[in-house]
Amino acid sequence: MPFSVAGTPTAVRTPAPVTAAPPLLAAIAALCTAPLATIAQRLRDAALPYVGSSALVIFTEECTGRPQKKAGDEAIISQVSITELDHIRASLPGSGTPQGGVWQGEAFLAGRDRTVLTLTSPSNALLVLIDPKPLPDPADHPAAERMLRYLWTLAAERIREKVADAPPSYLIESRAASAERVRVTAELVDSHSTTLETLLAALRSPALDDEAARKSATDVAAKALVGLRTLSDRTTEMVEEPVATAFQRLREDLRPLTHFSGIDVQFIEPPVNGRALPGEVAHAARAIVRGLVLAMVDQSGVRRIRMQWDCDGLNLLVNVRDDGAGELSAAAPSMVRLTQRVEALHGRMSVDVMSGWGSDVAVSLPLDPPARPLADVSGWKLGDRELDVLQLLAAGQRNRAIATKLHISENTVKFHLRNIYRKVGASSRTEAIAMAHSSGIG
């Protein structure tokens, strides 16, 4: 029987019933644990009590596969382009500064001028609320803006954290999306370049009359051609990272360790003119090296760690070694997770340990995804149209785009998707995409 300090009996307290978390805390918890595929919708839900919107778009180049994360009116978000978002971010007051800012005004987005509310972040991510609907009482606006800033900071940090961690699921999905975007952009550039070059050739012909009209049309066509080529270069920049730049970011990531651990961390620079790395490979390589360094530091007697990157044109070659007691185990949970990241990109990792002499880890990451034949998916018993829908789904297409490509309605697309989920045993769109990728579709 419980007693007080004086020795007199005290009443036994009945534990208070567990109640549901307040809406704000529940929204924050959902945002902090959101997968990248749903983080835009989670942020829109969390922000709704403070500012409504027709649609919400997150633009971040950290995610090389899918730099846009969108939620809201499908008619709007399906038309938002990277070029429009890039222009908005570049034109914001204080763009490029480490402090995040808030701006509201008119901007060209999704094909026409719209009212937008934008927030930036120290990671250079951009949040755009389209047709913002603030609280009706102006006195509440400052508090609502502070809360929106707070929620956006959580979302931007969640994105940065997931990309930096580079889990296998992210690497697989991001690589597939990057390849598809590059392919589509290349097709568009080739098609429009041919048209514009033909137009230029005709307009430059001396057989045509009206020199002034010809010059004006020539200038317009030349400007459009430059714009297309710039779009192609911009897309390439977003999905690739120069190897020297990627290695410099690794040095910055490890700088605190070099300053405070007392361990001599040596960096052997990669060739400056080495082939650029796909974004997923660059993210994975940095995450793997960080993990290896932390695993090596945990050993006894480590005084020096040496890391080297090289590129043979087809693979990024990573080597990390230490001078410890040779206690590093490939079977340790931390090392198993690193191996999974390597395997997600179809790479190889070997661990060579010599007792008393240290550990030597070699990693090879292919720069190009392997050419995989389409797997036998006959067991799923998909119809021809269902297979068409699944292939477009795996390529990252939204329902509206799938409907347009297949000349069917969006309701028909949804009908096919429900049948696909049932036949393949998927519980969500993301799971169906992952299953399609693992079977060589997409």
Coordinates of C-alpha atoms in Angstrom, one line a residue:
M1 CA 0.0 0.0 0.0
P2 CA 1.5 3.4 -1.0
F3 CA 2.6 5.7 1.9
S4 CA 3.5 9.3 2.2
V5 CA 6.8 10.5 3.6
A6 CA 5.2 10.9 7.0
G7 CA 4.0 7.3 6.9
T8 CA 0.3 8.0 6.5
P9 CA -1.6 6.2 3.8
T10 CA -2.2 8.0 0.5
A11 CA -4.8 7.4 -2.0
V12 CA -3.9 5.3 -5.0
R13 CA -4.2 7.5 -8.2
T14 CA -5.9 6.1 -11.2
P15 CA -3.8 6.8 -14.3
A16 CA -5.4 9.5 -16.5
P17 CA -6.8 8.0 -19.7
V18 CA -4.7 8.4 -22.8
T19 CA -6.2 10.9 -25.1
A20 CA -5.5 11.7 -28.7
A21 CA -2.8 14.3 -29.4
P22 CA -4.0 17.8 -30.1
P23 CA -4.4 18.5 -33.9
L24 CA -1.3 20.6 -34.1
L25 CA 0.9 18.0 -32.5
A26 CA -0.6 15.3 -34.6
A27 CA 0.1 17.3 -37.7
I28 CA 3.7 18.0 -36.7
A29 CA 4.2 14.3 -35.9
A30 CA 2.8 13.3 -39.3
L31 CA 5.0 15.9 -41.0
C32 CA 8.2 14.9 -39.2
T33 CA 7.7 11.2 -40.2
A34 CA 6.3 11.8 -43.7
P35 CA 7.8 9.9 -46.6
L36 CA 9.0 12.1 -49.5
A37 CA 6.1 10.9 -51.7
T38 CA 3.5 12.4 -49.3
I39 CA 5.2 15.3 -47.6
A40 CA 3.5 18.0 -49.8
Q41 CA 0.1 16.7 -48.8
R42 CA 1.1 16.4 -45.1
L43 CA 2.4 20.0 -45.2
R44 CA -0.8 21.3 -46.8
D45 CA -2.9 19.5 -44.2
A46 CA -0.8 20.9 -41.4
A47 CA -1.0 24.5 -42.8
L48 CA -4.7 24.5 -43.5
P49 CA -5.8 26.0 -40.1
Y50 CA -3.4 28.9 -40.8
V51 CA -3.6 29.5 -44.6
G52 CA -5.6 27.7 -47.2
S53 CA -4.6 27.3 -50.9
S54 CA -5.8 25.8 -54.1
A55 CA -2.5 23.9 -54.4
L56 CA 0.9 23.6 -52.8
V57 CA 4.2 23.0 -54.5
I58 CA 7.6 22.3 -53.0
F59 CA 10.7 22.8 -55.2
T60 CA 14.0 21.4 -54.0
E61 CA 17.0 20.4 -56.1
E62 CA 18.2 18.1 -53.3
C63 CA 15.7 15.5 -54.7
T64 CA 17.3 14.9 -58.1
G65 CA 14.6 12.4 -59.1
R66 CA 11.5 14.5 -58.2
P67 CA 12.4 18.1 -57.5
Q68 CA 8.7 19.0 -57.4
K69 CA 6.4 17.7 -54.6
K70 CA 2.8 18.8 -55.1
A71 CA -0.6 18.6 -53.5
G72 CA -4.0 20.1 -54.3
D73 CA -5.9 20.9 -57.4
E74 CA -4.7 18.4 -60.1
A75 CA -5.6 20.9 -62.9
I76 CA -3.0 23.3 -61.4
I77 CA -0.2 21.0 -60.2
S78 CA -0.1 19.0 -63.4
Q79 CA 0.9 22.1 -65.3
V80 CA 3.5 23.5 -63.0
S81 CA 7.0 23.4 -64.6
I82 CA 10.5 23.5 -63.2
T83 CA 11.3 26.5 -65.4
E84 CA 8.5 28.5 -63.8
L85 CA 9.6 27.5 -60.3
D86 CA 13.2 28.3 -61.1
H87 CA 12.2 31.8 -62.3
I88 CA 10.1 32.5 -59.2
R89 CA 12.9 31.5 -56.9
A90 CA 15.5 33.6 -58.8
S91 CA 13.2 36.7 -58.7
L92 CA 12.4 36.6 -55.0
P93 CA 13.8 39.4 -52.8
G94 CA 16.9 38.2 -51.0
S95 CA 17.1 35.0 -53.2
G96 CA 20.2 33.0 -52.4
T97 CA 20.6 34.2 -48.8
P98 CA 20.8 31.7 -46.0
Q99 CA 17.8 33.2 -44.3
G100 CA 14.4 32.0 -45.4
G101 CA 12.0 34.7 -46.5
V102 CA 8.3 35.1 -47.2
W103 CA 6.8 36.9 -50.3
Q104 CA 3.3 37.3 -51.7
G105 CA 2.4 38.6 -55.1
E106 CA 1.6 37.7 -58.7
A107 CA 3.8 35.1 -60.5
F108 CA 3.5 33.2 -63.8
L109 CA 2.8 29.6 -62.8
A110 CA 0.9 26.6 -64.3
G111 CA 0.6 28.5 -67.6
R112 CA -0.8 31.9 -66.3
D113 CA -0.4 34.6 -63.8
R114 CA -1.6 33.6 -60.3
T115 CA -1.5 34.9 -56.8
V116 CA 1.1 33.0 -54.8
L117 CA 2.6 33.0 -51.3
T118 CA 6.2 31.8 -51.3
L119 CA 8.6 30.8 -48.5
T120 CA 12.3 30.0 -49.0
S121 CA 14.6 28.0 -46.7
P122 CA 18.3 27.9 -45.8
S123 CA 18.6 24.7 -47.9
N124 CA 17.4 26.7 -51.0
A125 CA 14.1 24.8 -51.1
L126 CA 11.1 26.8 -52.2
L127 CA 7.5 26.5 -51.0
V128 CA 4.7 28.0 -53.2
L129 CA 1.1 28.3 -52.0
I130 CA -1.2 29.0 -55.0
D131 CA -4.2 31.2 -54.4
P132 CA -3.4 31.6 -50.7
K133 CA -6.4 32.0 -48.4
P134 CA -5.3 33.6 -45.1
L135 CA -7.3 33.7 -41.9
P136 CA -10.2 36.2 -42.1
D137 CA -9.1 38.3 -39.1
P138 CA -6.0 40.4 -40.0
A139 CA -5.0 40.4 -36.4
D140 CA -4.3 36.7 -36.6
H141 CA -2.1 37.0 -39.7
P142 CA 1.3 37.4 -37.9
A143 CA 0.8 34.4 -35.7
A144 CA -0.4 32.3 -38.7
E145 CA 2.7 33.4 -40.7
R146 CA 5.0 32.3 -37.9
M147 CA 3.3 28.9 -37.7
L148 CA 3.5 28.5 -41.4
R149 CA 7.2 29.3 -41.3
Y150 CA 7.7 26.7 -38.5
L151 CA 5.8 24.0 -40.4
W152 CA 7.8 24.7 -43.6
T153 CA 11.1 24.6 -41.7
L154 CA 10.1 21.1 -40.5
A155 CA 9.2 19.9 -44.0
A156 CA 12.4 21.3 -45.6
E157 CA 14.5 19.7 -42.9
R158 CA 12.7 16.4 -43.3
I159 CA 13.4 16.5 -47.1
R160 CA 17.1 17.4 -46.5
E161 CA 17.4 14.6 -43.9
K162 CA 15.9 11.9 -46.1
V163 CA 18.0 12.8 -49.1
A164 CA 21.2 13.0 -47.0
D165 CA 20.5 9.6 -45.5
A166 CA 20.0 8.2 -49.0
P167 CA 18.0 5.0 -48.0
P168 CA 17.8 2.3 -50.6
S169 CA 14.1 2.9 -51.4
Y170 CA 14.8 6.6 -52.1
L171 CA 17.8 5.8 -54.3
I172 CA 15.8 3.3 -56.5
E173 CA 12.8 5.5 -57.0
S174 CA 14.9 8.7 -57.5
R175 CA 17.1 7.1 -60.1
A176 CA 14.1 5.8 -62.1
A177 CA 12.5 9.3 -62.0
S178 CA 15.7 11.0 -63.0
A179 CA 16.2 8.8 -66.0
E180 CA 12.6 9.3 -67.2
R181 CA 12.9 13.1 -66.9
V182 CA 16.1 13.3 -68.8
R183 CA 14.6 11.0 -71.5
V184 CA 11.5 13.1 -71.9
T185 CA 13.4 16.4 -71.9
A186 CA 15.8 15.1 -74.6
E187 CA 12.9 14.0 -76.8
L188 CA 11.3 17.5 -76.4
V189 CA 14.6 19.3 -77.2
D190 CA 15.3 17.1 -80.2
S191 CA 11.8 17.6 -81.6
H192 CA 11.6 21.4 -81.1
S193 CA 15.2 22.0 -82.1
T194 CA 14.5 20.3 -85.5
T195 CA 11.5 22.5 -86.0
L196 CA 13.3 25.7 -85.1
E197 CA 16.4 24.9 -87.1
T198 CA 14.1 24.3 -90.1
L199 CA 12.4 27.6 -89.5
L200 CA 15.7 29.4 -89.2
A201 CA 17.0 27.9 -92.4
A202 CA 13.9 29.1 -94.3
L203 CA 13.9 32.6 -92.8
R204 CA 17.6 33.1 -93.6
S205 CA 17.0 32.2 -97.2
P206 CA 17.7 35.2 -99.5
A207 CA 14.8 34.1 -101.7
L208 CA 12.3 35.4 -99.2
D209 CA 11.1 39.0 -99.3
D210 CA 10.7 41.6 -96.5
E211 CA 14.0 41.6 -94.8
A212 CA 12.7 43.3 -91.6
A213 CA 10.0 40.6 -91.1
R214 CA 12.6 37.9 -91.8
K215 CA 15.0 39.4 -89.3
S216 CA 12.3 39.7 -86.6
A217 CA 11.2 36.1 -87.1
T218 CA 14.8 34.9 -87.1
D219 CA 15.4 36.6 -83.7
V220 CA 12.3 35.0 -82.2
A221 CA 13.2 31.6 -83.4
A222 CA 16.9 31.9 -82.3
K223 CA 15.7 33.0 -78.8
A224 CA 13.4 30.0 -78.6
L225 CA 16.2 27.7 -79.7
V226 CA 18.5 29.1 -77.0
G227 CA 15.7 28.7 -74.4
L228 CA 15.3 25.0 -75.3
R229 CA 18.9 24.3 -75.1
T230 CA 19.1 26.1 -71.7
L231 CA 16.2 23.9 -70.5
S232 CA 18.1 20.8 -71.5
D233 CA 21.3 22.0 -69.8
R234 CA 19.3 23.0 -66.7
T235 CA 17.7 19.5 -66.5
T236 CA 21.1 17.9 -66.8
E237 CA 22.5 20.2 -64.0
M238 CA 19.7 19.1 -61.7
V239 CA 20.2 15.4 -62.1
E240 CA 24.0 15.5 -62.2
E241 CA 26.7 16.8 -59.9
P242 CA 30.4 17.4 -60.9
V243 CA 32.5 14.8 -59.1
A244 CA 34.8 17.5 -57.7
T245 CA 31.8 19.4 -56.3
A246 CA 30.3 16.2 -54.8
F247 CA 33.6 15.4 -53.1
Q248 CA 33.9 19.0 -51.7
R249 CA 30.5 18.6 -50.2
L250 CA 31.7 15.4 -48.5
R251 CA 34.6 17.3 -47.0
E252 CA 32.2 19.9 -45.6
D253 CA 30.0 17.2 -44.2
L254 CA 33.0 15.6 -42.4
R255 CA 34.6 18.9 -41.3
P256 CA 33.2 18.7 -37.7
L257 CA 34.8 15.3 -37.3
T258 CA 38.2 16.5 -38.5
H259 CA 38.0 19.5 -36.0
F260 CA 36.9 17.7 -32.8
S261 CA 37.7 14.1 -33.0
G262 CA 41.5 14.4 -33.0
I263 CA 41.6 11.9 -35.9
D264 CA 43.6 12.8 -39.0
V265 CA 41.1 12.5 -41.9
Q266 CA 42.9 12.6 -45.2
F267 CA 41.2 13.3 -48.5
I268 CA 42.5 12.2 -51.9
E269 CA 40.8 14.4 -54.5
P270 CA 39.1 12.9 -57.5
P271 CA 40.1 14.0 -61.0
V272 CA 38.7 17.5 -61.7
N273 CA 37.6 16.5 -65.2
G274 CA 36.0 13.2 -64.1
R275 CA 32.6 12.4 -65.4
A276 CA 29.7 14.1 -63.6
L277 CA 27.8 11.9 -61.1
P278 CA 24.1 11.2 -61.2
G279 CA 22.5 12.9 -58.2
E280 CA 21.5 9.6 -56.6
V281 CA 25.1 8.3 -56.9
A282 CA 26.5 11.5 -55.3
H283 CA 24.0 11.4 -52.4
A284 CA 24.6 7.7 -51.8
A285 CA 28.4 8.0 -52.0
R286 CA 28.5 10.8 -49.4
A287 CA 26.1 8.9 -47.1
I288 CA 28.1 5.7 -47.4
V289 CA 31.4 7.5 -46.7
R290 CA 29.9 9.2 -43.7
G291 CA 28.6 5.9 -42.4
L292 CA 32.0 4.2 -42.9
V293 CA 33.9 7.0 -41.2
L294 CA 31.6 6.8 -38.1
A295 CA 31.9 3.0 -38.0
M296 CA 35.7 3.3 -38.2
V297 CA 35.8 6.0 -35.5
D298 CA 34.0 3.6 -33.1
Q299 CA 36.9 1.2 -33.2
S300 CA 39.7 1.4 -30.7
G301 CA 43.1 2.9 -31.6
V302 CA 42.1 4.7 -34.9
R303 CA 44.3 7.8 -35.4
R304 CA 44.0 8.2 -39.2
I305 CA 41.4 7.7 -41.9
R306 CA 42.1 8.1 -45.5
M307 CA 39.5 8.3 -48.2
Q308 CA 39.7 8.5 -52.0
W309 CA 37.3 8.9 -54.9
D310 CA 38.1 8.1 -58.5
C311 CA 36.1 7.5 -61.6
D312 CA 36.8 5.1 -64.5
G313 CA 34.1 6.6 -66.7
L314 CA 31.6 3.9 -65.8
N315 CA 31.8 3.7 -62.0
L316 CA 32.6 5.9 -59.0
L317 CA 35.3 4.1 -57.1
V318 CA 35.4 4.9 -53.4
N319 CA 38.1 3.7 -51.0
V320 CA 38.1 4.3 -47.2
R321 CA 40.8 2.9 -44.9
D322 CA 41.9 3.3 -41.3
D323 CA 44.9 2.4 -39.2
G324 CA 42.9 0.9 -36.3
A325 CA 43.0 -2.6 -34.8
G326 CA 41.1 -4.2 -37.6
E327 CA 37.9 -4.7 -35.7
L328 CA 35.5 -3.5 -38.4
S329 CA 32.8 -6.2 -39.1
A330 CA 30.9 -6.4 -42.3
A331 CA 28.1 -8.1 -40.4
A332 CA 27.5 -5.2 -38.0
P333 CA 24.1 -3.5 -38.4
S334 CA 25.6 -0.2 -39.5
M335 CA 27.7 -2.0 -42.2
V336 CA 24.7 -4.0 -43.4
R337 CA 22.7 -0.8 -43.9
L338 CA 25.6 0.6 -45.9
T339 CA 25.7 -2.5 -48.0
Q340 CA 22.0 -2.2 -48.8
R341 CA 22.5 1.4 -50.1
V342 CA 25.3 0.1 -52.4
E343 CA 23.2 -2.7 -53.7
A344 CA 20.2 -0.4 -54.3
L345 CA 22.4 1.3 -57.0
H346 CA 23.7 -2.1 -58.2
G347 CA 27.1 -1.4 -56.8
R348 CA 29.6 -3.6 -54.9
M349 CA 31.3 -3.2 -51.5
S350 CA 34.1 -5.2 -50.1
V351 CA 35.6 -5.1 -46.6
D352 CA 39.2 -6.2 -46.1
V353 CA 40.2 -6.4 -42.4
M354 CA 43.7 -7.2 -41.1
S355 CA 44.0 -7.6 -37.3
G356 CA 46.4 -5.0 -36.0
W357 CA 46.7 -3.3 -39.3
G358 CA 43.3 -1.7 -39.9
S359 CA 40.4 -1.9 -42.3
D360 CA 40.1 -1.2 -46.0
V361 CA 36.7 -0.7 -47.6
A362 CA 36.2 -0.5 -51.4
V363 CA 33.0 0.6 -53.0
S364 CA 32.1 0.7 -56.7
L365 CA 28.9 2.5 -57.8
P366 CA 27.9 2.3 -61.5
L367 CA 27.1 5.7 -62.9
D368 CA 24.4 4.4 -65.3
P369 CA 21.5 2.2 -64.3
P370 CA 21.8 -1.4 -65.7
A371 CA 19.8 -2.3 -68.8
R372 CA 17.2 -4.7 -67.4
P373 CA 14.9 -6.8 -69.6
L374 CA 11.2 -6.7 -68.7
A375 CA 10.6 -9.3 -66.1
D376 CA 7.9 -12.0 -66.6
V377 CA 4.9 -10.4 -64.9
S378 CA 2.4 -12.9 -66.3
G379 CA 1.6 -14.0 -62.8
W380 CA -0.1 -10.6 -62.1
K381 CA -2.6 -11.4 -65.0
L382 CA -2.7 -7.8 -66.1
G383 CA -4.6 -6.8 -69.2
D384 CA -2.8 -4.9 -72.0
R385 CA -4.3 -1.6 -71.0
E386 CA -3.5 -2.2 -67.3
L387 CA 0.1 -2.9 -68.2
D388 CA 0.2 0.3 -70.2
V389 CA -1.1 2.2 -67.2
L390 CA 1.4 0.5 -64.8
Q391 CA 4.3 1.3 -67.1
L392 CA 3.3 5.0 -67.2
L393 CA 2.7 5.0 -63.4
A394 CA 6.2 3.5 -62.9
A395 CA 7.7 6.3 -65.1
G396 CA 6.3 8.9 -62.6
Q397 CA 3.2 10.0 -64.6
R398 CA 0.2 11.4 -62.8
N399 CA -3.4 10.3 -63.6
R400 CA -4.1 13.2 -65.9
A401 CA -0.9 12.6 -67.9
I402 CA -1.6 8.9 -68.1
A403 CA -5.2 9.6 -69.4
T404 CA -3.8 12.0 -72.0
K405 CA -1.1 9.6 -73.3
L406 CA -3.6 6.7 -73.5
H407 CA -6.5 8.8 -74.8
I408 CA -8.8 7.7 -71.9
S409 CA -10.5 9.6 -69.1
E410 CA -9.1 10.1 -65.6
N411 CA -11.9 8.0 -64.2
T412 CA -10.9 5.1 -66.4
V413 CA -7.3 5.5 -65.2
K414 CA -8.5 5.3 -61.6
F415 CA -10.5 2.2 -62.5
H416 CA -7.4 0.5 -64.0
L417 CA -5.3 1.5 -61.0
R418 CA -7.7 -0.1 -58.6
N419 CA -7.6 -3.3 -60.6
I420 CA -3.8 -3.1 -60.8
Y421 CA -3.4 -2.7 -57.0
R422 CA -5.7 -5.7 -56.4
K423 CA -3.9 -7.9 -58.9
V424 CA -0.3 -7.1 -57.8
G425 CA -1.1 -7.0 -54.1
A426 CA -0.2 -3.3 -53.6
S427 CA -1.9 -1.2 -51.0
S428 CA -0.9 2.2 -52.4
R429 CA 0.4 4.0 -55.4
T430 CA 4.0 4.1 -54.0
E431 CA 4.0 0.4 -53.3
A432 CA 2.8 -0.4 -56.9
I433 CA 5.5 1.8 -58.3
A434 CA 8.2 0.0 -56.2
M435 CA 6.9 -3.4 -57.2
A436 CA 6.9 -2.3 -60.9
H437 CA 10.5 -1.1 -60.6
S438 CA 11.6 -4.3 -58.9
S439 CA 10.1 -6.3 -61.8
G440 CA 11.9 -4.2 -64.4
I441 CA 9.0 -2.0 -65.4
G442 CA 9.7 1.7 -65.7

